CSV table of C-alpha atoms in Angstrom, one decimal:
chain,number,residue,atom,x,y,z
A,6,MET,CA,-22.0,-24.1,7.8
A,7,THR,CA,-20.7,-22.4,11.0
A,8,THR,CA,-23.6,-19.9,10.9
A,9,GLY,CA,-26.1,-22.7,10.3
A,10,VAL,CA,-24.9,-24.6,13.4
A,11,ARG,CA,-25.0,-21.3,15.3
A,12,ARG,CA,-28.7,-20.8,14.4
A,13,ARG,CA,-29.7,-24.4,15.4
A,14,MET,CA,-28.3,-24.1,18.9
A,15,GLY,CA,-29.5,-21.8,21.7
A,16,VAL,CA,-27.0,-19.8,23.8
A,17,GLU,CA,-27.1,-22.2,26.8
A,18,GLU,CA,-27.0,-25.3,24.6
A,19,ARG,CA,-24.0,-24.0,22.8
A,20,ARG,CA,-22.2,-23.2,26.0
A,21,GLN,CA,-22.9,-26.7,27.3
A,22,GLN,CA,-21.7,-28.2,24.1
A,23,LEU,CA,-18.5,-26.2,24.2
A,24,ILE,CA,-17.9,-27.1,27.9
A,25,GLY,CA,-18.3,-30.8,26.9
A,26,VAL,CA,-15.8,-30.5,23.9
A,27,ALA,CA,-13.4,-28.6,26.2
A,28,LEU,CA,-13.6,-31.1,29.0
A,29,ASP,CA,-12.9,-33.9,26.7
A,30,LEU,CA,-9.8,-32.2,25.3
A,31,PHE,CA,-8.7,-31.0,28.7
A,32,SER,CA,-9.1,-34.5,30.1
A,33,HIS,CA,-6.8,-36.1,27.6
A,34,ARG,CA,-3.9,-33.6,27.6
A,35,SER,CA,-2.4,-31.0,29.9
A,36,PRO,CA,-4.5,-27.8,29.6
A,37,ASP,CA,-1.6,-25.7,28.3
A,38,GLU,CA,-1.4,-28.0,25.4
A,39,VAL,CA,-5.0,-27.4,24.3
A,40,SER,CA,-5.6,-24.3,22.2
A,41,ILE,CA,-8.9,-22.4,21.6
A,42,ASP,CA,-8.4,-23.1,17.9
A,43,GLU,CA,-8.5,-26.8,18.7
A,44,ILE,CA,-11.6,-26.5,20.9
A,45,ALA,CA,-13.4,-24.4,18.1
A,46,SER,CA,-12.4,-27.0,15.5
A,47,ALA,CA,-13.6,-29.9,17.7
A,48,ALA,CA,-16.9,-28.1,18.3
A,49,GLY,CA,-17.3,-27.3,14.6
A,50,ILE,CA,-17.5,-23.5,15.1
A,51,SER,CA,-15.2,-20.6,14.5
A,52,ARG,CA,-12.6,-19.3,16.9
A,53,PRO,CA,-14.3,-15.9,17.3
A,54,LEU,CA,-17.6,-17.7,18.2
A,55,VAL,CA,-15.9,-19.6,21.0
A,56,TYR,CA,-14.9,-16.2,22.3
A,57,HIS,CA,-18.5,-15.0,22.0
A,58,TYR,CA,-19.4,-17.6,24.7
A,59,PHE,CA,-16.2,-17.6,26.8
A,60,PRO,CA,-13.8,-14.7,27.3
A,61,GLY,CA,-10.8,-16.9,27.1
A,62,LYS,CA,-9.3,-20.3,27.6
A,63,LEU,CA,-9.1,-20.0,31.4
A,64,SER,CA,-12.9,-19.4,31.8
A,65,LEU,CA,-13.6,-22.3,29.5
A,66,TYR,CA,-11.2,-24.4,31.5
A,67,GLU,CA,-12.8,-23.4,34.7
A,68,ALA,CA,-16.3,-24.2,33.3
A,69,ALA,CA,-15.1,-27.7,32.2
A,70,LEU,CA,-13.5,-28.2,35.6
A,71,LYS,CA,-16.7,-27.3,37.3
A,72,ARG,CA,-18.6,-29.9,35.3
A,73,ALA,CA,-16.0,-32.5,36.1
A,74,ALA,CA,-16.1,-31.6,39.8
A,75,GLN,CA,-19.8,-32.0,39.9
A,76,ASP,CA,-19.5,-35.4,38.1
A,77,LEU,CA,-16.9,-36.6,40.6
A,78,ALA,CA,-18.8,-35.4,43.6
A,79,ALA,CA,-21.9,-37.2,42.4
A,80,ARG,CA,-19.9,-40.5,42.2
A,81,PHE,CA,-19.2,-40.3,46.0
A,82,GLU,CA,-23.0,-40.7,46.6
A,83,GLU,CA,-23.7,-44.2,47.8
A,84,PRO,CA,-26.8,-45.6,49.6
A,85,GLN,CA,-26.2,-46.0,53.4
A,86,GLU,CA,-26.9,-49.7,53.3
A,87,GLY,CA,-24.8,-52.8,53.9
A,88,PRO,CA,-21.3,-53.1,55.3
A,89,LEU,CA,-19.1,-50.0,55.2
A,90,GLY,CA,-16.2,-51.7,53.5
A,91,ALA,CA,-18.3,-52.7,50.5
A,92,ARG,CA,-19.8,-49.2,50.2
A,93,LEU,CA,-16.3,-47.6,50.2
A,94,LEU,CA,-15.1,-50.1,47.6
A,95,ARG,CA,-17.9,-49.3,45.2
A,96,VAL,CA,-17.1,-45.5,45.6
A,97,MET,CA,-13.4,-46.3,44.9
A,98,ASP,CA,-14.4,-48.1,41.7
A,99,ARG,CA,-16.3,-45.1,40.5
A,100,PHE,CA,-13.5,-42.8,41.6
A,101,PHE,CA,-11.0,-44.8,39.5
A,102,ASP,CA,-13.4,-44.8,36.6
A,103,PHE,CA,-13.3,-40.9,36.8
A,104,VAL,CA,-9.5,-40.8,37.1
A,105,ASP,CA,-9.2,-43.2,34.1
A,106,GLU,CA,-11.6,-41.1,32.0
A,107,HIS,CA,-9.8,-37.8,32.8
A,108,GLY,CA,-6.2,-39.1,33.4
A,109,PRO,CA,-3.8,-36.5,31.9
A,110,GLY,CA,-6.1,-33.5,32.8
A,111,PHE,CA,-6.5,-34.9,36.4
A,112,SER,CA,-2.7,-35.2,36.7
A,113,ALA,CA,-2.1,-31.7,35.4
A,114,LEU,CA,-4.7,-30.2,37.7
A,115,MET,CA,-3.7,-32.0,40.8
A,116,ARG,CA,0.0,-31.4,40.3
A,117,GLY,CA,-0.7,-27.7,40.0
A,118,GLY,CA,1.3,-25.4,37.9
A,119,PRO,CA,1.0,-22.0,36.2
A,120,ALA,CA,-1.5,-23.1,33.6
A,121,VAL,CA,-4.0,-24.6,36.0
A,122,GLY,CA,-3.4,-23.2,39.5
A,123,SER,CA,-5.8,-20.4,40.2
A,124,SER,CA,-8.0,-19.5,43.1
A,125,ALA,CA,-11.0,-20.7,41.2
A,126,THR,CA,-9.5,-24.1,40.4
A,127,ASN,CA,-8.3,-24.6,43.9
A,128,ALA,CA,-11.7,-23.7,45.3
A,129,LEU,CA,-13.2,-26.4,43.0
A,130,ILE,CA,-10.8,-29.0,44.1
A,131,ASP,CA,-11.5,-28.1,47.7
A,132,SER,CA,-15.3,-28.4,47.1
A,133,VAL,CA,-14.8,-32.0,45.7
A,134,ARG,CA,-12.7,-32.9,48.8
A,135,GLN,CA,-15.4,-31.4,51.0
A,136,ALA,CA,-18.1,-33.4,49.2
A,137,ALA,CA,-16.1,-36.6,49.9
A,138,TYR,CA,-15.6,-35.6,53.5
A,139,VAL,CA,-19.3,-35.0,54.1
A,140,GLN,CA,-20.2,-38.3,52.5
A,141,ILE,CA,-17.7,-40.3,54.6
A,142,LEU,CA,-18.9,-38.7,57.8
A,143,ALA,CA,-22.5,-39.5,56.8
A,144,HIS,CA,-21.6,-43.1,56.2
A,145,LEU,CA,-19.8,-43.3,59.5
A,146,GLY,CA,-23.0,-41.9,61.2
A,147,VAL,CA,-21.0,-39.0,62.7
A,148,ARG,CA,-22.4,-35.5,62.6
A,149,ALA,CA,-19.4,-33.5,64.0
A,150,ALA,CA,-16.0,-35.2,63.6
A,151,SER,CA,-13.5,-35.0,66.5
A,152,PRO,CA,-10.0,-33.6,65.5
A,153,ARG,CA,-8.7,-37.2,65.3
A,154,LEU,CA,-11.5,-38.4,63.0
A,155,ASP,CA,-11.3,-35.2,61.0
A,156,LEU,CA,-7.6,-36.0,60.5
A,157,VAL,CA,-8.2,-39.6,59.5
A,158,VAL,CA,-10.8,-38.7,56.9
A,159,ARG,CA,-9.0,-35.8,55.4
A,160,SER,CA,-5.7,-37.5,55.3
A,161,TRP,CA,-7.3,-40.6,53.7
A,162,ILE,CA,-8.9,-38.4,51.0
A,163,SER,CA,-5.4,-37.0,50.3
A,164,LEU,CA,-4.1,-40.6,50.2
A,165,ALA,CA,-6.7,-41.5,47.6
A,166,GLU,CA,-5.6,-38.6,45.5
A,167,SER,CA,-2.0,-39.4,45.6
A,168,THR,CA,-2.6,-43.1,45.0
A,169,ALA,CA,-4.6,-42.2,41.9
A,170,LEU,CA,-1.9,-39.8,40.6
A,171,ILE,CA,0.8,-42.5,41.2
A,172,TRP,CA,-1.4,-45.0,39.4
A,173,LEU,CA,-1.7,-42.7,36.4
A,174,ASP,CA,2.1,-42.4,36.2
A,175,GLY,CA,2.7,-45.7,34.4
A,176,ARG,CA,-0.3,-47.8,35.6
A,177,ARG,CA,2.1,-50.3,37.1
A,178,ILE,CA,-0.4,-51.8,39.6
A,179,PRO,CA,-3.8,-53.0,38.5
A,180,ARG,CA,-6.4,-50.4,39.6
A,181,ALA,CA,-8.7,-53.0,41.1
A,182,GLU,CA,-5.9,-53.8,43.6
A,183,LEU,CA,-5.5,-50.2,44.4
A,184,GLU,CA,-9.2,-49.8,45.0
A,185,VAL,CA,-9.2,-52.6,47.6
A,186,GLN,CA,-5.9,-51.2,49.0
A,187,LEU,CA,-7.5,-47.8,49.6
A,188,VAL,CA,-10.4,-49.4,51.5
A,189,HIS,CA,-7.8,-51.2,53.6
A,190,ASP,CA,-5.8,-48.0,54.0
A,191,PHE,CA,-8.8,-46.3,55.5
A,192,ALA,CA,-9.2,-49.1,58.0
A,193,ALA,CA,-5.5,-49.0,58.8
A,194,LEU,CA,-5.3,-45.2,59.3
A,195,ALA,CA,-8.4,-45.4,61.5
A,196,ALA,CA,-6.9,-48.3,63.5
A,197,VAL,CA,-3.6,-46.4,64.0
A,198,SER,CA,-5.7,-43.5,65.3
A,199,ALA,CA,-7.9,-45.8,67.4
A,200,ALA,CA,-4.8,-47.4,69.0
A,201,TYR,CA,-4.3,-44.1,70.9
A,202,ASP,CA,-7.8,-42.6,71.2
A,203,GLU,CA,-10.8,-44.1,72.9
A,204,GLU,CA,-13.3,-42.3,70.8
A,205,MET,CA,-11.8,-43.6,67.6
A,206,ALA,CA,-11.6,-47.0,69.1
A,207,ARG,CA,-15.4,-47.0,69.8
A,208,LEU,CA,-16.1,-45.9,66.2
A,209,LEU,CA,-13.8,-48.5,64.7
A,210,ARG,CA,-15.4,-51.3,66.8
A,211,ARG,CA,-18.9,-50.2,65.7
A,212,ILE,CA,-17.8,-50.3,62.1
A,213,LEU,CA,-16.1,-53.7,62.4
A,214,VAL,CA,-19.2,-55.3,64.0
A,215,ASP,CA,-21.1,-54.9,60.8
A,216,GLU,CA,-18.4,-56.2,58.5
A,217,PRO,CA,-19.0,-59.6,57.0
A,218,ALA,CA,-16.6,-62.5,57.5
A,219,ASP,CA,-15.8,-62.4,53.8
A,220,GLY,CA,-15.6,-58.6,53.5
A,221,PRO,CA,-12.5,-56.5,52.7
A,222,PHE,CA,-11.9,-55.5,56.3
A,223,SER,CA,-12.0,-59.1,57.6
A,224,ASP,CA,-9.9,-60.2,54.7
A,225,LEU,CA,-7.3,-57.6,55.7
A,226,ILE,CA,-7.3,-58.6,59.4
A,227,ALA,CA,-6.8,-62.3,58.5
A,228,ARG,CA,-3.9,-61.4,56.2
A,229,LEU,CA,-2.3,-59.1,58.7
A,230,ALA,CA,-2.6,-61.8,61.4
A,231,ALA,CA,-0.8,-64.2,59.2
A,232,LEU,CA,2.0,-61.6,58.6
A,233,ALA,CA,2.7,-60.9,62.3
A,234,PRO,CA,5.8,-62.6,63.7
A,235,ALA,CA,5.1,-65.8,65.7
B,11,MET,CA,23.0,4.9,55.9
B,12,THR,CA,21.8,2.8,53.1
B,13,THR,CA,25.0,3.4,51.1
B,14,GLY,CA,27.0,2.7,54.2
B,15,VAL,CA,25.4,-0.8,54.6
B,16,ARG,CA,25.8,-1.4,50.9
B,17,ARG,CA,29.5,-0.8,51.2
B,18,ARG,CA,30.0,-3.1,54.1
B,19,MET,CA,28.4,-6.1,52.4
B,20,GLY,CA,29.6,-7.9,49.2
B,21,VAL,CA,27.1,-8.8,46.5
B,22,GLU,CA,26.8,-12.5,47.6
B,23,GLU,CA,26.6,-11.6,51.2
B,24,ARG,CA,23.8,-9.1,50.5
B,25,ARG,CA,21.9,-11.6,48.4
B,26,GLN,CA,22.1,-14.2,51.2
B,27,GLN,CA,21.0,-11.6,53.8
B,28,LEU,CA,18.0,-10.6,51.6
B,29,ILE,CA,17.1,-14.3,51.1
B,30,GLY,CA,17.1,-14.8,54.8
B,31,VAL,CA,15.0,-11.8,55.5
B,32,ALA,CA,12.6,-12.8,52.7
B,33,LEU,CA,12.3,-16.4,53.9
B,34,ASP,CA,11.4,-15.2,57.4
B,35,LEU,CA,8.7,-12.9,56.0
B,36,PHE,CA,7.4,-15.5,53.6
B,37,SER,CA,7.4,-18.1,56.4
B,38,HIS,CA,5.0,-16.2,58.6
B,39,ARG,CA,2.5,-14.9,56.1
B,40,SER,CA,1.2,-16.0,52.7
B,41,PRO,CA,3.6,-14.8,50.0
B,42,ASP,CA,1.1,-12.5,48.4
B,43,GLU,CA,0.7,-10.6,51.6
B,44,VAL,CA,4.5,-9.7,51.7
B,45,SER,CA,5.7,-6.7,49.7
B,46,ILE,CA,9.0,-5.7,48.4
B,47,ASP,CA,8.8,-2.6,50.5
B,48,GLU,CA,8.5,-4.7,53.6
B,49,ILE,CA,11.4,-6.9,52.6
B,50,ALA,CA,13.5,-3.8,51.9
B,51,SER,CA,12.5,-2.3,55.2
B,52,ALA,CA,13.3,-5.5,57.2
B,53,ALA,CA,16.7,-5.7,55.4
B,54,GLY,CA,17.4,-2.0,56.2
B,55,ILE,CA,17.9,-1.1,52.5
B,56,SER,CA,16.1,0.8,49.9
B,57,ARG,CA,13.5,-0.7,47.6
B,58,PRO,CA,15.6,0.0,44.4
B,59,LEU,CA,18.5,-1.8,46.1
B,60,VAL,CA,16.4,-4.9,46.5
B,61,TYR,CA,15.6,-4.8,42.8
B,62,HIS,CA,19.4,-4.5,42.1
B,63,TYR,CA,19.8,-8.0,43.6
B,64,PHE,CA,16.5,-9.6,42.5
B,65,PRO,CA,14.4,-8.6,39.4
B,66,GLY,CA,11.2,-9.0,41.3
B,67,LYS,CA,9.3,-10.6,44.2
B,68,LEU,CA,8.9,-14.0,42.5
B,69,SER,CA,12.6,-14.4,42.0
B,70,LEU,CA,13.2,-13.5,45.7
B,71,TYR,CA,10.5,-15.9,46.7
B,72,GLU,CA,12.0,-18.7,44.7
B,73,ALA,CA,15.4,-18.0,46.2
B,74,ALA,CA,13.9,-18.2,49.6
B,75,LEU,CA,12.0,-21.3,48.8
B,76,LYS,CA,15.2,-22.9,47.5
B,77,ARG,CA,17.0,-22.3,50.8
B,78,ALA,CA,14.0,-23.7,52.7
B,79,ALA,CA,13.9,-26.8,50.4
B,80,GLN,CA,17.6,-27.4,51.1
B,81,ASP,CA,17.1,-26.9,54.8
B,82,LEU,CA,14.2,-29.4,54.9
B,83,ALA,CA,16.0,-32.0,52.7
B,84,ALA,CA,18.9,-31.8,55.1
B,85,ARG,CA,16.6,-32.7,58.0
B,86,PHE,CA,15.7,-36.0,56.3
B,87,GLU,CA,19.3,-37.2,56.7
B,88,GLU,CA,19.6,-39.7,59.5
B,89,PRO,CA,22.4,-42.2,60.4
B,90,GLN,CA,21.5,-45.7,59.3
B,91,GLU,CA,21.8,-47.1,62.8
B,92,GLY,CA,19.4,-48.6,65.2
B,93,PRO,CA,15.8,-49.6,64.7
B,94,LEU,CA,13.9,-48.1,61.7
B,95,GLY,CA,10.9,-46.9,63.8
B,96,ALA,CA,13.1,-44.7,66.0
B,97,ARG,CA,15.0,-43.3,63.0
B,98,LEU,CA,11.7,-42.4,61.3
B,99,LEU,CA,10.4,-40.8,64.5
B,100,ARG,CA,13.5,-38.5,64.8
B,101,VAL,CA,13.0,-37.4,61.2
B,102,MET,CA,9.4,-36.7,61.9
B,103,ASP,CA,10.4,-34.5,64.8
B,104,ARG,CA,12.7,-32.5,62.6
B,105,PHE,CA,10.0,-32.3,59.9
B,106,PHE,CA,7.5,-30.9,62.3
B,107,ASP,CA,10.1,-28.4,63.6
B,108,PHE,CA,10.4,-27.2,60.0
B,109,VAL,CA,6.7,-27.0,59.5
B,110,ASP,CA,6.3,-25.2,62.8
B,111,GLU,CA,9.0,-22.6,61.8
B,112,HIS,CA,7.5,-21.9,58.4
B,113,GLY,CA,3.8,-22.6,59.1
B,114,PRO,CA,1.8,-20.0,57.1
B,115,GLY,CA,4.3,-20.0,54.2
B,116,PHE,CA,4.4,-23.8,54.1
B,117,SER,CA,0.5,-23.9,53.9
B,118,ALA,CA,0.3,-21.3,51.3
B,119,LEU,CA,2.9,-23.1,49.2
B,120,MET,CA,1.5,-26.6,49.6
B,121,ARG,CA,-2.1,-25.4,48.9
B,122,GLY,CA,-0.9,-23.9,45.7
B,123,GLY,CA,-2.6,-20.9,44.2
B,124,PRO,CA,-1.7,-18.1,41.7
B,125,ALA,CA,0.9,-16.4,44.0
B,126,VAL,CA,2.9,-19.4,44.6
B,127,GLY,CA,2.3,-22.0,41.9
B,128,SER,CA,4.9,-21.8,39.2
B,129,SER,CA,7.0,-24.5,37.4
B,130,ALA,CA,10.0,-23.5,39.5
B,131,THR,CA,8.2,-23.8,42.9
B,132,ASN,CA,6.7,-27.1,41.8
B,133,ALA,CA,10.0,-28.4,40.8
B,134,LEU,CA,11.5,-27.4,44.2
B,135,ILE,CA,8.6,-29.2,46.0
B,136,ASP,CA,9.2,-32.3,43.9
B,137,SER,CA,13.0,-32.1,44.7
B,138,VAL,CA,12.2,-32.2,48.4
B,139,ARG,CA,9.9,-35.2,48.0
B,140,GLN,CA,12.5,-36.9,45.9
B,141,ALA,CA,15.1,-36.3,48.7
B,142,ALA,CA,12.7,-37.9,51.2
B,143,TYR,CA,12.0,-40.8,48.9
B,144,VAL,CA,15.7,-41.5,48.3
B,145,GLN,CA,16.4,-41.4,52.1
B,146,ILE,CA,13.6,-43.8,52.9
B,147,LEU,CA,14.7,-46.3,50.3
B,148,ALA,CA,18.3,-46.1,51.7
B,149,HIS,CA,17.1,-46.7,55.2
B,150,LEU,CA,15.0,-49.7,53.9
B,151,GLY,CA,18.2,-51.0,52.3
B,152,VAL,CA,16.5,-51.1,48.9
B,153,ARG,CA,18.2,-49.9,45.8
B,154,ALA,CA,15.3,-50.1,43.2
B,155,ALA,CA,11.8,-50.0,44.6
B,156,SER,CA,9.1,-52.4,43.2
B,157,PRO,CA,5.9,-50.6,42.0
B,158,ARG,CA,4.2,-51.5,45.4
B,159,LEU,CA,7.0,-50.2,47.6
B,160,ASP,CA,7.3,-47.2,45.4
B,161,LEU,CA,3.6,-46.5,46.0
B,162,VAL,CA,3.9,-47.0,49.7
B,163,VAL,CA,6.8,-44.7,50.1
B,164,ARG,CA,5.4,-42.0,47.8
B,165,SER,CA,1.9,-42.1,49.2
B,166,TRP,CA,3.2,-42.1,52.8
B,167,ILE,CA,5.3,-38.9,51.9
B,168,SER,CA,2.0,-37.3,50.6
B,169,LEU,CA,0.3,-38.4,53.9
B,170,ALA,CA,3.1,-36.7,55.9
B,171,GLU,CA,2.5,-33.5,53.9
B,172,SER,CA,-1.3,-33.6,54.4
B,173,THR,CA,-1.0,-34.5,58.1
B,174,ALA,CA,1.3,-31.4,58.6
B,175,LEU,CA,-1.1,-29.1,56.7
B,176,ILE,CA,-4.1,-30.4,58.7
B,177,TRP,CA,-2.1,-29.8,62.0
B,178,LEU,CA,-1.2,-26.3,60.9
B,179,ASP,CA,-5.0,-25.6,60.5
B,180,GLY,CA,-5.8,-25.1,64.1
B,181,ARG,CA,-3.1,-27.3,65.8
B,182,ARG,CA,-5.9,-29.3,67.5
B,183,ILE,CA,-3.8,-32.5,68.0
B,184,PRO,CA,-0.4,-32.3,69.8
B,185,ARG,CA,2.4,-32.6,67.2
B,186,ALA,CA,4.2,-35.2,69.2
B,187,GLU,CA,1.2,-37.4,68.8
B,188,LEU,CA,1.2,-36.9,65.0
B,189,GLU,CA,4.9,-37.6,64.7
B,190,VAL,CA,4.4,-41.0,66.3
B,191,GLN,CA,1.2,-41.5,64.2
B,192,LEU,CA,3.0,-41.0,61.0
B,193,VAL,CA,5.6,-43.6,61.9
B,194,HIS,CA,2.7,-46.0,62.6
B,195,ASP,CA,0.9,-44.9,59.4
B,196,PHE,CA,4.1,-46.0,57.5
B,197,ALA,CA,4.0,-49.3,59.1
B,198,ALA,CA,0.2,-49.6,58.5
B,199,LEU,CA,0.4,-48.7,54.8
B,200,ALA,CA,3.4,-51.1,54.4
B,201,ALA,CA,1.4,-53.8,56.1
B,202,VAL,CA,-1.7,-53.3,53.9
B,203,SER,CA,0.5,-53.7,50.9
B,204,ALA,CA,2.4,-56.7,52.4
B,205,ALA,CA,-0.9,-58.4,53.0
B,206,TYR,CA,-1.3,-58.9,49.3
B,207,ASP,CA,2.3,-58.9,48.1
B,208,GLU,CA,5.0,-61.4,49.1
B,209,GLU,CA,7.9,-59.1,48.2
B,210,MET,CA,6.5,-56.3,50.5
B,211,ALA,CA,5.8,-59.0,53.2
B,212,ARG,CA,9.5,-60.1,53.1
B,213,LEU,CA,10.6,-56.5,53.5
B,214,LEU,CA,8.2,-55.8,56.3
B,215,ARG,CA,9.3,-58.9,58.2
B,216,ARG,CA,12.9,-57.9,57.8
B,217,ILE,CA,12.1,-54.5,59.3
B,218,LEU,CA,10.0,-55.8,62.2
B,219,VAL,CA,12.8,-58.2,63.3
B,220,ASP,CA,15.0,-55.3,64.2
B,221,GLU,CA,12.3,-53.4,66.2
B,222,PRO,CA,12.7,-53.4,69.9
B,223,ALA,CA,9.9,-54.6,72.2
B,224,ASP,CA,9.4,-51.1,73.5
B,225,GLY,CA,9.7,-49.3,70.0
B,226,PRO,CA,6.9,-47.5,68.3
B,227,PHE,CA,6.1,-50.5,65.9
B,228,SER,CA,5.8,-53.0,68.7
B,229,ASP,CA,3.7,-50.6,70.7
B,230,LEU,CA,1.3,-50.2,67.7
B,231,ILE,CA,1.0,-53.9,67.2
B,232,ALA,CA,0.2,-54.5,70.9
B,233,ARG,CA,-2.4,-51.7,70.8
B,234,LEU,CA,-4.0,-53.0,67.6
B,235,ALA,CA,-4.2,-56.5,69.1
B,236,ALA,CA,-6.0,-55.1,72.1
B,237,LEU,CA,-8.5,-53.4,69.7
B,238,ALA,CA,-9.4,-56.5,67.7
B,239,PRO,CA,-12.8,-58.0,68.5
B,240,ALA,CA,-12.6,-61.1,70.7
């Protein structure tokens, strides 16, 4: 049976199948809880055959992670049309889909640790952050970010990561609420920066002009105004 | 000479001296760039004698990290007196002092990687985050945080970490500005959460009542109001 399956699949096809099987297993549990035996069994092949394609669990883990990273980076792509708040909200929805699909693996990876922390995995995480960063600057219509805009964008990306991790730990707040909240957090962090920096203020005014009266940004401003002491 | 020094110091005293020397070296460069030989030389003792006190570089690194973690956690302690914004600003000042003193080591640690990521180091990082969390809740006068307050506090702690890491990477924004900004970020994240949650709104109103007209929170609100479209 094993040999039969082996004959039917080409080398690259088999590698891709193994990566898919491994990604599924690594997504649902912490990587150190997943064994090569389990991956072999889920792929319907023998343990030695897994080693024929990947020298060890780490290389299979890194290949699975690479596929996940490409998948996530692709979800950041969003047409540059319509108000910015609505665009960001759609991206957040796809981001939380990803986090939901890969929950335990995402937590294990982002919280680091001996089983997952390596130069290769860190480089992959950074490549996804960089993809998010480049997308956001493109949507803001900015080619080279000033130090303050750079800080707002990078620190917001980090905030999105930590919000997702906190959500996964018990799912005590509905994710739809967190998706809207992260859009607002972006506006809030940009506004804090804009309060002290004229360049950020110009950028924020340009964004707000395009926001519809019933969009997430305007909604936030109305709610904040209601909150302010009389 | 080596034997002479050895005689003058007791075991615990020598251990503490080695930890201090190691912390200094690990603070100024990435841990994988620091050798046991260098630590021995800086401590004025032989390499075998270092191994007499610590089985290897990792155990010495973990001991140094533990001391740094205790030092940082102690800096979060702040008398529960006066307006909250001013208290948080003083803590941010001490936090950036720490980050400044341990820059390269702090970056290497927080960015993870094979040389620094272990269960023990992750547990130490989490213990410092937990100390910050407990302090903030105490200052807010809250015993058990709701899921939304929990999210605001934890995600703000993560924001403070990432802001410090971005600052260390080039120091392109004056740290005093970032300290104020983080206080404002806290208010902004709390305000976003309060815009949709009555319990958070009550908490925020209670905080704002105590803020002086010339404090950081009031300053921010005035600047944001000036920014809003007419």
